[in-house]
Short mmCIF file of C-alpha atoms (C1' of nucleotides) in Angstrom, two decimals:
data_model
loop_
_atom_site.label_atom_id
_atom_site.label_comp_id
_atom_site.label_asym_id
_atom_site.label_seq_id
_atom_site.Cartn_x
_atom_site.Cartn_y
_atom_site.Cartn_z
CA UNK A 1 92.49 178.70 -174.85
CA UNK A 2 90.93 175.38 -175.44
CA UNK A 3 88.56 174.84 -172.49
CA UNK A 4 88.08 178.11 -171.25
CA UNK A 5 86.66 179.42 -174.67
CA UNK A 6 83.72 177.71 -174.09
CA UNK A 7 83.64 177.79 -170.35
CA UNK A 8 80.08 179.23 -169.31
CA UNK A 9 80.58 181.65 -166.80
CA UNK A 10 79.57 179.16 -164.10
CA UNK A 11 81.78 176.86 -164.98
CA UNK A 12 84.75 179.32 -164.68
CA UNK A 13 83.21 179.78 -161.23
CA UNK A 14 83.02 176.10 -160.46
CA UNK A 15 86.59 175.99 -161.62
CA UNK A 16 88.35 178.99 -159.59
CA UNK A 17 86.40 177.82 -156.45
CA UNK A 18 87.78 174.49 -156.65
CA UNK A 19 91.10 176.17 -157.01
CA UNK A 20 90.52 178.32 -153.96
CA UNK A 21 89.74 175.00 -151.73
CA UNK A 22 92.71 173.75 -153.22
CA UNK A 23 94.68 176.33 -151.75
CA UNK A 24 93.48 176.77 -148.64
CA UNK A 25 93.98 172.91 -148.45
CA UNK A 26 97.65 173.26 -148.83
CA UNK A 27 97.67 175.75 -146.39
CA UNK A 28 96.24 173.36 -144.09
CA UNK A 29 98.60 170.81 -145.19
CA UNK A 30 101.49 172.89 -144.09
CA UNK A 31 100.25 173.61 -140.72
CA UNK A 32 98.58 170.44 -139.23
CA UNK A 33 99.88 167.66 -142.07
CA UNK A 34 98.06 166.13 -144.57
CA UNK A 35 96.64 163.09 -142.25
CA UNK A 36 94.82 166.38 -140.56
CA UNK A 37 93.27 167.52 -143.72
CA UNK A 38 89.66 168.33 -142.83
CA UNK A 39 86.88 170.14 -145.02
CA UNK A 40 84.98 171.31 -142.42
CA UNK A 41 87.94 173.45 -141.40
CA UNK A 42 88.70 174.73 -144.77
CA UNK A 43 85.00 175.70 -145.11
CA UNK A 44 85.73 177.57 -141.76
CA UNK A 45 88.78 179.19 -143.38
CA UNK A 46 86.87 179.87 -146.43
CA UNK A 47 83.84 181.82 -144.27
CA UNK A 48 81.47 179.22 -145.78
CA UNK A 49 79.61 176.46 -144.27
CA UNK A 50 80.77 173.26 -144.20
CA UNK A 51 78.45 171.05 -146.64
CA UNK A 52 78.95 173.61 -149.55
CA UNK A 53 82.69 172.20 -150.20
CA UNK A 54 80.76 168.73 -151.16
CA UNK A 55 79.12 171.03 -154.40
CA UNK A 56 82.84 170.85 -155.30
CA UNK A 57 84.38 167.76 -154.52
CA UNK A 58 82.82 164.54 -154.17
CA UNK A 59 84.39 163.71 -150.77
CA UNK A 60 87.48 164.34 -148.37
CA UNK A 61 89.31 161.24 -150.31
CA UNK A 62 88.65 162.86 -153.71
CA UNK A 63 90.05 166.02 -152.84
CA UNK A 64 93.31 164.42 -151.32
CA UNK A 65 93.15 162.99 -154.85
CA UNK A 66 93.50 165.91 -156.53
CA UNK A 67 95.91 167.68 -154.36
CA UNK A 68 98.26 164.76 -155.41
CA UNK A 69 97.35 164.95 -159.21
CA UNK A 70 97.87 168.55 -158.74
CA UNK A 71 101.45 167.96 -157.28
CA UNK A 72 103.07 164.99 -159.76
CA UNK A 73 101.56 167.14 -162.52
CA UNK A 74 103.45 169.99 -161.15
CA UNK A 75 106.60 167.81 -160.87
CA UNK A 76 106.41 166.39 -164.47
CA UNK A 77 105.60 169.66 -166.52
CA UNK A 78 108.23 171.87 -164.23
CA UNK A 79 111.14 168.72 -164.84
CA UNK A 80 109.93 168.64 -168.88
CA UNK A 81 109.97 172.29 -169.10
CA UNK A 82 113.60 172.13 -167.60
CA UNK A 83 114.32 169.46 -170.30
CA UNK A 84 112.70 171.10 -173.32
CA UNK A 85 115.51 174.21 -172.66
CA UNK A 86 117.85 171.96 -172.48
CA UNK A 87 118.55 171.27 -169.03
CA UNK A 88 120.97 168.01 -168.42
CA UNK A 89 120.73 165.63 -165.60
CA UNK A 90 122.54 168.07 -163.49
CA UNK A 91 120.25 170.72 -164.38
CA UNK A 92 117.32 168.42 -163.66
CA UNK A 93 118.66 167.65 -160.35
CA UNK A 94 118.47 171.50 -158.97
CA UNK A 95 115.30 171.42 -161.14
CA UNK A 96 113.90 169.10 -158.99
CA UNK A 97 115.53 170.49 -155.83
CA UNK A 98 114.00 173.72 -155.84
CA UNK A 99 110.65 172.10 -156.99
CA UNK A 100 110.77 170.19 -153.26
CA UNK A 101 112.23 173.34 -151.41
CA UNK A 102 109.83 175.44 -152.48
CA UNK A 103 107.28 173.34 -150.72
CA UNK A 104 108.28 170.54 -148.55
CA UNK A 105 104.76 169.10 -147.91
CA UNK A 106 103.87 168.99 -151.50
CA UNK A 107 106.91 166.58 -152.34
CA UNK A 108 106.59 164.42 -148.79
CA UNK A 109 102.27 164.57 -150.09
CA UNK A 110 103.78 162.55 -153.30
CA UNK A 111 107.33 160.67 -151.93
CA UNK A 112 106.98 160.74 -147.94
CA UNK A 113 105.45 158.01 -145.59
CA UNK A 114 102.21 156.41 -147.13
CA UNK A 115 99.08 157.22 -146.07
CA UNK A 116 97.48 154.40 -144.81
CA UNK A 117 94.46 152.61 -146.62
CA UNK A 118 94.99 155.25 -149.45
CA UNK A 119 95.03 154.11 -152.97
CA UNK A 120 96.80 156.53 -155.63
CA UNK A 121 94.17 156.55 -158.39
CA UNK A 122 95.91 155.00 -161.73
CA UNK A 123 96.39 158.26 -163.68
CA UNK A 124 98.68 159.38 -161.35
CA UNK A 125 101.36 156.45 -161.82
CA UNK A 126 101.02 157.84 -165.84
CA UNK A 127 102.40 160.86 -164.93
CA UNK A 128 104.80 159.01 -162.47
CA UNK A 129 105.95 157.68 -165.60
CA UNK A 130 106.46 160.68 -167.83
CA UNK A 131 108.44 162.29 -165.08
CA UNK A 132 110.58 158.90 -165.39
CA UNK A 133 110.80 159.42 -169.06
CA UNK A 134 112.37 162.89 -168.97
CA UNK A 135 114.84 161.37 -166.57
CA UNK A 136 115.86 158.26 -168.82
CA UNK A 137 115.98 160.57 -171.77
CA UNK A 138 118.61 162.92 -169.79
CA UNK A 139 120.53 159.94 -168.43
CA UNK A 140 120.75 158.52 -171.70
CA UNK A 141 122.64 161.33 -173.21
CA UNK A 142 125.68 160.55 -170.53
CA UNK A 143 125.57 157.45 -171.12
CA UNK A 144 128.06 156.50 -174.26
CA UNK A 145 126.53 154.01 -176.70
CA UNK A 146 128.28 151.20 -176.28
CA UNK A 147 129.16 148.78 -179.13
CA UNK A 148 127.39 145.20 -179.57
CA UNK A 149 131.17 143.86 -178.50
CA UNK A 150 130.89 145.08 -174.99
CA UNK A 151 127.52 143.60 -173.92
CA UNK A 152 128.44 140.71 -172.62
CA UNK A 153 131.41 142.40 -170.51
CA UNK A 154 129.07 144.97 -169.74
CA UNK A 155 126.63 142.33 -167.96
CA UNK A 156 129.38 140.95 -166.03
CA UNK A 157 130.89 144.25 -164.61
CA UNK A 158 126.99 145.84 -164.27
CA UNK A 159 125.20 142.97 -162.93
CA UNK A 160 122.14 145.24 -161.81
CA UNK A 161 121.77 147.60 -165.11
CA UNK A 162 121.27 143.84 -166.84
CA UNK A 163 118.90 143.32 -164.22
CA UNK A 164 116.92 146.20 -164.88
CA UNK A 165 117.41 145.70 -168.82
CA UNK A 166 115.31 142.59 -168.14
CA UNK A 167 112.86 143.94 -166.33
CA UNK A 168 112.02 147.47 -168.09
CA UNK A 169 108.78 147.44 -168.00
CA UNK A 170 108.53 150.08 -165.51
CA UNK A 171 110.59 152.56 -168.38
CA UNK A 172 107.51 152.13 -171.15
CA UNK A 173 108.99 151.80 -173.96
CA UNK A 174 112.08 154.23 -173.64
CA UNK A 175 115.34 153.36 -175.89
CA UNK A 176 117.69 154.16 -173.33
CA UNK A 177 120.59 151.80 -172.65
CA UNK A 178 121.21 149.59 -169.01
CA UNK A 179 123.42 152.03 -168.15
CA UNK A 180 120.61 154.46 -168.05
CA UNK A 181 118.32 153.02 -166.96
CA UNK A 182 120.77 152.13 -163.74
CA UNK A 183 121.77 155.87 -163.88
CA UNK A 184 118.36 156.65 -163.47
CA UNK A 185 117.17 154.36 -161.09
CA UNK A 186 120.70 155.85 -158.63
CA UNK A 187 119.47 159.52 -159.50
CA UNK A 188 115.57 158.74 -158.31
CA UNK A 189 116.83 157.07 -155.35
CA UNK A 190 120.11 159.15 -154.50
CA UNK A 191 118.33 162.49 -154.85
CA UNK A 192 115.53 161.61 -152.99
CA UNK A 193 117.65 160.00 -149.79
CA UNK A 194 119.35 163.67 -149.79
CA UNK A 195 116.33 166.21 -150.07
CA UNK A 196 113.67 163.97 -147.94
CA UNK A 197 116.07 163.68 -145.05
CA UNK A 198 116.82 167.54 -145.38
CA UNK A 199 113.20 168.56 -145.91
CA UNK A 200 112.72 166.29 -142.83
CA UNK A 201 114.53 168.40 -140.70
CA UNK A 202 117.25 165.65 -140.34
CA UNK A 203 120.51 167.86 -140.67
CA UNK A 204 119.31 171.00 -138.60
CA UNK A 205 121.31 169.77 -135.71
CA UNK A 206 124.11 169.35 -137.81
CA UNK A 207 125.59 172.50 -138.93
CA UNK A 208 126.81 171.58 -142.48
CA UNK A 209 125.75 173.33 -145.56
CA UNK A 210 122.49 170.80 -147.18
CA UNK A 211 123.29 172.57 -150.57
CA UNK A 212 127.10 170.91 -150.52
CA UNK A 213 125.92 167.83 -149.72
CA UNK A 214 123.72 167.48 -152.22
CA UNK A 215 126.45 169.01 -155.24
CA UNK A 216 128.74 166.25 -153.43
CA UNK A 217 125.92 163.59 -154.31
CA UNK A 218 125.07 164.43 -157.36
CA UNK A 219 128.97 164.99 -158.24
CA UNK A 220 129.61 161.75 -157.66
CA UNK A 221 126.32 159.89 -159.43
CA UNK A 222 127.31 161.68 -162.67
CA UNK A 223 129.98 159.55 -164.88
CA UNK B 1 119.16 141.94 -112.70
CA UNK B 2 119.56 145.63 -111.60
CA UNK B 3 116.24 147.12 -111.61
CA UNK B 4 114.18 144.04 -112.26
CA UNK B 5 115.81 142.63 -108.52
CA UNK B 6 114.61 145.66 -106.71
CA UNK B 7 111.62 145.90 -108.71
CA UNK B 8 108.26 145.10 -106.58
CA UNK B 9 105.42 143.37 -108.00
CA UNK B 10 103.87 146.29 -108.34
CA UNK B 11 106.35 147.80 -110.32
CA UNK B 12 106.54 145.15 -112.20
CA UNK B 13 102.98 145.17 -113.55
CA UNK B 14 103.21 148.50 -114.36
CA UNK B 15 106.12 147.62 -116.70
CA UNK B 16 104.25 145.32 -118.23
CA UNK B 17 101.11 146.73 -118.77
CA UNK B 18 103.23 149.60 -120.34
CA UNK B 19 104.82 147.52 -122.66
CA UNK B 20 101.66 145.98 -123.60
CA UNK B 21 100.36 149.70 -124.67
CA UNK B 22 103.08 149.60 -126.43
CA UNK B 23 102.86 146.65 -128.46
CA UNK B 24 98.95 147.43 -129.21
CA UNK B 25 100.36 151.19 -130.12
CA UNK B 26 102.66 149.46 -132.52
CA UNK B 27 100.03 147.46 -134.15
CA UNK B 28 97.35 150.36 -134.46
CA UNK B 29 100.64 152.23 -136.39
CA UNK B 30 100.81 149.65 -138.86
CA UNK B 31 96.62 149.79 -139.59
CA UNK B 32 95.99 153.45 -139.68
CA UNK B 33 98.99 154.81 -139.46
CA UNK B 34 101.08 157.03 -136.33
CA UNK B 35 98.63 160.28 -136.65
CA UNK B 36 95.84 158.31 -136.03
CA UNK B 37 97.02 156.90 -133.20
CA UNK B 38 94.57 156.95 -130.56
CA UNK B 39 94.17 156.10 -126.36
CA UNK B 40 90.69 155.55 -126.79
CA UNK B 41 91.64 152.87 -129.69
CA UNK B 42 93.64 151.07 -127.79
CA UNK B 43 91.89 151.23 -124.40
CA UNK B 44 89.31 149.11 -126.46
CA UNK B 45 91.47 146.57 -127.97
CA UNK B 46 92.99 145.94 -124.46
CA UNK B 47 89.53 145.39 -123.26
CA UNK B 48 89.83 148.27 -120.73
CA UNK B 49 88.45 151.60 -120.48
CA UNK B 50 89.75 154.63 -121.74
CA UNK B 51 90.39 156.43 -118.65
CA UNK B 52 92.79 153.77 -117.36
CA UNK B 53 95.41 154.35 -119.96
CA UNK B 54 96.68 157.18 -118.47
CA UNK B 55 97.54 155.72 -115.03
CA UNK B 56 100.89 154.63 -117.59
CA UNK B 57 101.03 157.57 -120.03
CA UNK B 58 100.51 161.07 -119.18
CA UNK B 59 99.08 161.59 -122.45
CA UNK B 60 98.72 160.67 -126.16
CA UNK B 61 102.36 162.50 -126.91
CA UNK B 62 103.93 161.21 -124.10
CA UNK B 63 103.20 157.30 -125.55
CA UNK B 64 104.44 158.87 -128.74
CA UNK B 65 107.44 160.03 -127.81
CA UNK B 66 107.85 156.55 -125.49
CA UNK B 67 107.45 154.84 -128.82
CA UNK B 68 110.24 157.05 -131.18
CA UNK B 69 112.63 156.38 -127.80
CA UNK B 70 112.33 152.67 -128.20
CA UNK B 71 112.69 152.53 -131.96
CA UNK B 72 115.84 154.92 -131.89
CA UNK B 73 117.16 152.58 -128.94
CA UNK B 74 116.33 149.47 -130.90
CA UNK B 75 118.04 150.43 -134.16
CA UNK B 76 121.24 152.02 -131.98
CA UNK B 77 121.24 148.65 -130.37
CA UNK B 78 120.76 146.42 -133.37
CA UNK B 79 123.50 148.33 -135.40
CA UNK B 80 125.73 148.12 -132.33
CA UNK B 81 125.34 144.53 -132.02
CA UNK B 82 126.21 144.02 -135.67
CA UNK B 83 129.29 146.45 -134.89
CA UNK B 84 130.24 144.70 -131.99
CA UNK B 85 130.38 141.14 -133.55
CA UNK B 86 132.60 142.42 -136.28
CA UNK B 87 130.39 143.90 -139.18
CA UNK B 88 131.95 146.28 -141.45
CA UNK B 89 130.52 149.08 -143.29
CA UNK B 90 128.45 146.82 -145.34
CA UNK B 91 127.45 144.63 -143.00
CA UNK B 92 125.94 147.50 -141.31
CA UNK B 93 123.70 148.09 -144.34
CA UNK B 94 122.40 144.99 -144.78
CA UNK B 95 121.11 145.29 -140.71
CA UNK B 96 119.92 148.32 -141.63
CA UNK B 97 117.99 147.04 -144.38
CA UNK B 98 116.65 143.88 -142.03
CA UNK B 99 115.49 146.20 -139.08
CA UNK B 100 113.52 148.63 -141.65
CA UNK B 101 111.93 145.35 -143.35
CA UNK B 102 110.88 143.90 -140.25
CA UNK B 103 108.88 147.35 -139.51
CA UNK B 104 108.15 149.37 -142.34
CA UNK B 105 106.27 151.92 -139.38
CA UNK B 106 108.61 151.54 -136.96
CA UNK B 107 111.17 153.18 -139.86
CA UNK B 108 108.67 155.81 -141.00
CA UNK B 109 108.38 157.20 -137.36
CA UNK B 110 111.97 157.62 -137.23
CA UNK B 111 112.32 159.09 -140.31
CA UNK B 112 109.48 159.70 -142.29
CA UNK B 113 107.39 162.65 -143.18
CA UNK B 114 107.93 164.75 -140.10
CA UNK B 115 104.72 164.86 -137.73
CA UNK B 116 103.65 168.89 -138.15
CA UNK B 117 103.95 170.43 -134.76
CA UNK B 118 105.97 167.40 -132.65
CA UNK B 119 109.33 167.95 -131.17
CA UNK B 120 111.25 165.09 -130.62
CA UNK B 121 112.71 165.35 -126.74
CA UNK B 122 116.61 165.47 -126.25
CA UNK B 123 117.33 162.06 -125.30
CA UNK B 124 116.47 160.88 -128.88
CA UNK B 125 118.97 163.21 -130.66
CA UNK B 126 121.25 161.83 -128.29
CA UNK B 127 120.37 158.11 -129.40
CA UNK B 128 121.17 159.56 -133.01
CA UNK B 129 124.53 160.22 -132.03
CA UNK B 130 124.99 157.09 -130.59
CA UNK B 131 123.65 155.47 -134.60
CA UNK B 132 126.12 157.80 -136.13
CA UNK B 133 129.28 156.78 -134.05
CA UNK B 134 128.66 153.13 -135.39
CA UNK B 135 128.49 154.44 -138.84
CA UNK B 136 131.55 156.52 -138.19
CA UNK B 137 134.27 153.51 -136.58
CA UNK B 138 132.51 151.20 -139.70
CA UNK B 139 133.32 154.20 -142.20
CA UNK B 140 137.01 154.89 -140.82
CA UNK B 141 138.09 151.90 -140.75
CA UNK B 142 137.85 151.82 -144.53
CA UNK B 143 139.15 154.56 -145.03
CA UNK B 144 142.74 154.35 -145.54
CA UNK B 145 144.53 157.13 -143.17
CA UNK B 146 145.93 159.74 -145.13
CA UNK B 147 149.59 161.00 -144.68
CA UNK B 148 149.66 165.36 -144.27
CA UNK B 149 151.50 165.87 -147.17
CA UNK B 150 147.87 164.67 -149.13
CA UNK B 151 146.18 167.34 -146.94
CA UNK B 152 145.95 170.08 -149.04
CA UNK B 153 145.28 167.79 -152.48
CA UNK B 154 142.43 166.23 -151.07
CA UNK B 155 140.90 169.44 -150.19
CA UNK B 156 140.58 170.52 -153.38
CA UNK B 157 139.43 167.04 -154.48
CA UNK B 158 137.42 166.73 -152.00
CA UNK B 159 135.19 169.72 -151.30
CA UNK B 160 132.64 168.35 -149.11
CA UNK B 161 134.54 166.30 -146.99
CA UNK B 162 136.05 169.08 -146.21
CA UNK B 163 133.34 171.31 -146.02
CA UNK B 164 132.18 168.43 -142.97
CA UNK B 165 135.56 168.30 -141.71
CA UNK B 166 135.30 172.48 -140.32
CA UNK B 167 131.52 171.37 -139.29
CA UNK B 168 131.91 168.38 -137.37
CA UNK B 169 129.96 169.00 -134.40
CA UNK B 170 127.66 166.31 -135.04
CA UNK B 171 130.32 163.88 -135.36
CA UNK B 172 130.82 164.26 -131.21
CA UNK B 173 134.60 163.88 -130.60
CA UNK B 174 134.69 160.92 -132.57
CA UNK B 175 137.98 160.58 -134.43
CA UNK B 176 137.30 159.78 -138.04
CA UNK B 177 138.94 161.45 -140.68
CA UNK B 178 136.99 163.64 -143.05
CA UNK B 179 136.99 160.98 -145.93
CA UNK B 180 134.95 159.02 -143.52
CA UNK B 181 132.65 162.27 -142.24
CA UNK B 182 131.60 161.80 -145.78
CA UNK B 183 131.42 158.25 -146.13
CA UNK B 184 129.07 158.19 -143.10
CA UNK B 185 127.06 160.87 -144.72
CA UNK B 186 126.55 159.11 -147.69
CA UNK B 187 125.85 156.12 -146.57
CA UNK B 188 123.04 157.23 -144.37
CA UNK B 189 121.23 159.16 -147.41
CA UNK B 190 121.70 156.85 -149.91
CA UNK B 191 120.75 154.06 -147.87
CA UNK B 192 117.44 155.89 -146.77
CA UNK B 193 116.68 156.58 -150.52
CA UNK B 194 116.48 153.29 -151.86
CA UNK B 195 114.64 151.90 -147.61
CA UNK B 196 112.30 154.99 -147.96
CA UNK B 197 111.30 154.33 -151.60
CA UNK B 198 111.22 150.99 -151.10
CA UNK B 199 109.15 150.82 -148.14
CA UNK B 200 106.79 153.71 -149.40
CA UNK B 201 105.58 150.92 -152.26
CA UNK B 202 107.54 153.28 -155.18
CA UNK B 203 108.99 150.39 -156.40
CA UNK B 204 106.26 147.96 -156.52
CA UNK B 205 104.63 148.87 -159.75
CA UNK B 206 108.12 148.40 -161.79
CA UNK B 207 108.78 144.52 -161.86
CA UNK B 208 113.13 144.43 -160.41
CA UNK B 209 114.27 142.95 -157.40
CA UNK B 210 114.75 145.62 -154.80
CA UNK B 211 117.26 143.95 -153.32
CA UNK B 212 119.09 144.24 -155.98
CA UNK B 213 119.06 148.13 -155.80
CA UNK B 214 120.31 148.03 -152.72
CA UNK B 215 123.03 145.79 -153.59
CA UNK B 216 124.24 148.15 -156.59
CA UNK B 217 123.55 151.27 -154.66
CA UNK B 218 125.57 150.06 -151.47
CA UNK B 219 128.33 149.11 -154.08
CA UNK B 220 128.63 152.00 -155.24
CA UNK B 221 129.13 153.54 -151.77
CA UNK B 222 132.01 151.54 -150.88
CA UNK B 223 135.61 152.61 -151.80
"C1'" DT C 1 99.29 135.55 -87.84
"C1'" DG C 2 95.67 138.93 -87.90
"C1'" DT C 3 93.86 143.30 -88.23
"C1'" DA C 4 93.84 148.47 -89.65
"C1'" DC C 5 95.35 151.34 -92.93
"C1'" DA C 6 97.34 153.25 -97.22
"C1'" DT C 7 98.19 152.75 -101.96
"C1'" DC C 8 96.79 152.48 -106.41
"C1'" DA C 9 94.52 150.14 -110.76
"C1'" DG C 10 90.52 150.58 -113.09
"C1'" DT C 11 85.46 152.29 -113.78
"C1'" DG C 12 81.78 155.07 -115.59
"C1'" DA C 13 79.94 159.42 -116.30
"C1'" DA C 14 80.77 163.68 -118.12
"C1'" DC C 15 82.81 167.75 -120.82
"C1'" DG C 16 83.63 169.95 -125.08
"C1'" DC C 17 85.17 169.27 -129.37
"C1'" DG C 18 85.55 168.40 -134.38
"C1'" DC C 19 84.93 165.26 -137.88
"C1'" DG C 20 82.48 163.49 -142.58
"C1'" DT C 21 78.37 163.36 -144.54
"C1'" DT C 22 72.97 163.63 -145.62
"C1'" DC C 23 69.05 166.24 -146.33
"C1'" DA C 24 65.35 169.47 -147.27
"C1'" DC C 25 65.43 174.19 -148.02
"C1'" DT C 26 66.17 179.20 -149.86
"C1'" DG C 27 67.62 182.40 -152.92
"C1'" DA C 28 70.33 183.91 -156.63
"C1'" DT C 29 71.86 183.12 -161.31
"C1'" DG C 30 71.28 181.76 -165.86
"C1'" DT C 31 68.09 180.12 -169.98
"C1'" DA C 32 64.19 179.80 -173.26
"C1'" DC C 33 60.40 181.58 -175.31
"C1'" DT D 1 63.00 193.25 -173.91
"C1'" DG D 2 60.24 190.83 -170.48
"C1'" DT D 3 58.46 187.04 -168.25
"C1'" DA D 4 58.36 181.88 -166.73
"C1'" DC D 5 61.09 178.37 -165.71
"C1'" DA D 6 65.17 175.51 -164.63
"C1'" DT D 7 69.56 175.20 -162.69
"C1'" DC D 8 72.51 175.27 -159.04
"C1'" DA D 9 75.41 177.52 -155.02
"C1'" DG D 10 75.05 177.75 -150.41
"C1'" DT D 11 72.51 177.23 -145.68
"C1'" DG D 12 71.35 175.23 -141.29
"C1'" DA D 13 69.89 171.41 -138.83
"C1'" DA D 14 70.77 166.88 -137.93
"C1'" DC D 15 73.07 162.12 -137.55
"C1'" DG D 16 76.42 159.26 -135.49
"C1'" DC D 17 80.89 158.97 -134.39
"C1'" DG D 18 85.37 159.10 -131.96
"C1'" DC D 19 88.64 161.84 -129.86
"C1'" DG D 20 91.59 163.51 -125.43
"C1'" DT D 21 91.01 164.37 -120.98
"C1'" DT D 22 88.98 165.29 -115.93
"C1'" DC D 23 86.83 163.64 -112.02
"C1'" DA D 24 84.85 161.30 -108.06
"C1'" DC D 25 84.35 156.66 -107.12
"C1'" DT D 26 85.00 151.41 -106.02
"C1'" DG D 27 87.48 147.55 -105.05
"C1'" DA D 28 91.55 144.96 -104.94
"C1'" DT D 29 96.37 144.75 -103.61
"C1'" DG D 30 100.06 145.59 -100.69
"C1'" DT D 31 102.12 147.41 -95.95
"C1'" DA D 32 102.76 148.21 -90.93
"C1'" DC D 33 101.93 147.15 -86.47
#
DNA sequence: TGTACATCAGTGAACGCGCGTTCACTGATGTAC
DNA sequence: TGTACATCAGTGAACGCGCGTTCACTGATGTAC
C-alpha cells in the first residue's frame, strides 16, 4: 500500500528492474567478491547491453550504495521484528546468526574489511543506530536497575560501562543503564569475533562444531 | 649467516629486489586495497617496466600468497617473541593489538573478508598452528590443572570445552587441558571482534576510547 | 690478467580482455486533446 | 475512440584506460679457461 497505489505502471517497472540488478549483483557478489562488482557483467548476465543499467542507477558507486542500504535495512527490520515478538538478547543473538548464515557476503558487504576510498552515505549509520537501539533495549531488560546507592561502587568495579556512560552519544538517546550499554557493546563485538571468523572459513580446518562455540559465547556474555 | 654467507651477489639482488616488491605491494594494499593489487601498478612506482616483475614472481597470486606467508610469519614471530620473554596470556593480547595497529591491511589479509576464489597454500595453515601453540602454553598456564575426580563435573559445566576436548586436532599434540582449548578459543574470537571492528572504522562514529574496549573485553576473558 | 662465453635482468611491443562511462540514436510505451 | 505528441527504455559505437601475461630482444654482469 502506500507507494505502490499510485505507482504508474512504469514506475513499478523502474522499480522491479532495479530489483532484478540488485539481484543479479549479489549473485555476483558471491562469486567474484564485492571489490569485483562490475555492471557491464551484470548487463551481460541480464542479456542487456551494458549502458542501459545507467537508466537505473546513477553509477557503479551508487549501486554498491544501495546493496548496503539494502543489507543494514535487512539487518535492522529482521533484529526488530525478532524484538517486537518478544525475542531476548539470546533470541536476538541466533536472530542475528542466521541473518549472517544465510548469506555470508551480505554481512562481510556491511561488517568485513573496508572497502577502500568508499564512503558509507550518512543514512546508513541511522539505521546502524536503530539496529543498536533494539540491542540496548534487550540488554537493558537483563540488566537489574540498580539503586542510586550503588553508583559510585558500580564505577569502581565497572570502570569501562562508566566510560561508556560518559560517552553515549553513540546510543541516541536510549535510557538504558552502563551496564547495558557495556552488555551491548560485549554482544556487538563478541558475536561478531565468532560468526566473521566462521563465515571466514577460519574453523574449517578445525573440526569442532561453530554452533557450540557460539552457545558457549553467548552463554557466557549473558549475566 | 647461513644462507646470506653462501649467498652470491646475484642472489642477493634478487632478494632484495623481491623484498622491495614487497614493500611497494604493501603500500598499494593500504591505498586501494589487496584486490586491487596490481604488477602493472607497481612496475610503475618502481620505475621499471611491467614485464620485469615477473623475473621475481611467477605471477600476481604468487606475490599474494608471498605476502599472506610473511604476515602469518611476522605475527607467529612477534607473538613468539612476546612468549619467549615471559608474556602471559594478556600480554599476548596487548601484542596482538600492537601488530594489528601498526597494519590495519596487513591484519585484514590475514583475516578479513575472505578473497572469493583464493586458496591459501599449506605452509600458512601450518604458520597458524604455530600462532595457536603460543596461545595454547599462555592459556594453560592459567589454567589451574584439574584433579580427575573434577572430570566428570566439569563436563557437565563445561560443555564446550569439552565438546573441543574430543575435537582437538587443531590443537597438534599440544598438551593443554580442555579449560585452556577453550580459553585459547575465546581469546582468539573475542580479541578479533573488538581488532576487526575497530580497525574496520565501526567504532569511530561513537565518541569511547577503544582501548578501553579492549581492556574490559580482555578482562573479561581472563579467569 | 685477459679473453670467450654463459647467465640473466630488464625492455618494448604486442595480445586479448574487461572495465566505467558518454553519446546520439531508435523504437516502444504512455499521455493529452 | 483516434490521432499527435512527449516520454523514456534500450542500443551500438566509441573513448580512454589498465590489467595480466607472452615473447623476442639487448645489454650488463658474472664465470671459466
Amino acid at each position: 500500500m502506500g507507494k505502490s497505489d499510485t505507482a504508474t505502471p512504469r514506475e513499478r517497472y523502474r522499480a522491479q528492474v532495479r530489483t532484478e540488478i540488485k539481484e543479479h549483483a549479489w549473485q555476483q557478489i558471491a562469486t567474484a567478491g564485492a571489490s569485483a562488482l562490475s555492471l557491464n557483467a551484470i548487463a551481460k548476465q541480464m542479456g542487456v547491453s551494458g549502458p542501459a543499467l545507467y537508466r537505473y542507477f546513477a553509477g557503479r558507486d551508487e549501486l554498491i550504495t544501495e546493496l548496503i542500504r539494502d543489507a543494514y535495512r535487512s539487518l535492522a527490520d529482521t533484529l526488530g521484528a525478532a524484538a517486537a515478538e518478544g525475542a531476548d538478547l539470546s533470541g536476538l543473538a541466533h536472530v542475528l546468526r542466521g541473518w549472517a548464515l544465510a548469506d555470508p557476503h551480505r554481512y562481510f558487504l556491511l561488517y568485513g574489511t573496508p572497502v577502500p576510498g568508499y564512503h558509507a552515505p550518512d543514512d546508513t549509520t541511522a539505521i546502524s543506530s536503530e539496529i543498536m537501539a533494539t540491542l540496548l533495549t534487550a540488554c537493558a531488560a537483563l540488566v537489574p536497575e540498580a539503586p542510586e546507592a550503588q553508583a559510585a561502587q558500580e564505577a569502581t568495579e565497572a570502570p569501562f560501562a562508566t566510560h561508556l556512560e560518559k560517552h553515549r552519544a553513540w546510543a541516541g538517546d536510549h535510557p538504558a543503564p552502563p551496564a547495558a550499554l557495556h552488555l551491548a557493546m560485549s554482544f556487538w563485538t563478541r558475536m561478531h569475533g565468532v560468526l566473521s571468523l566462521e563465515l571466514a572459513g577460519h574453523f574449517t580446518g578445525m573440526r569442532f562444531d561453530p554452533d557450540r562455540l557460539f552457545a558457549a559465547e553467548l552463554d557466557a556474555l549473558l549475566p
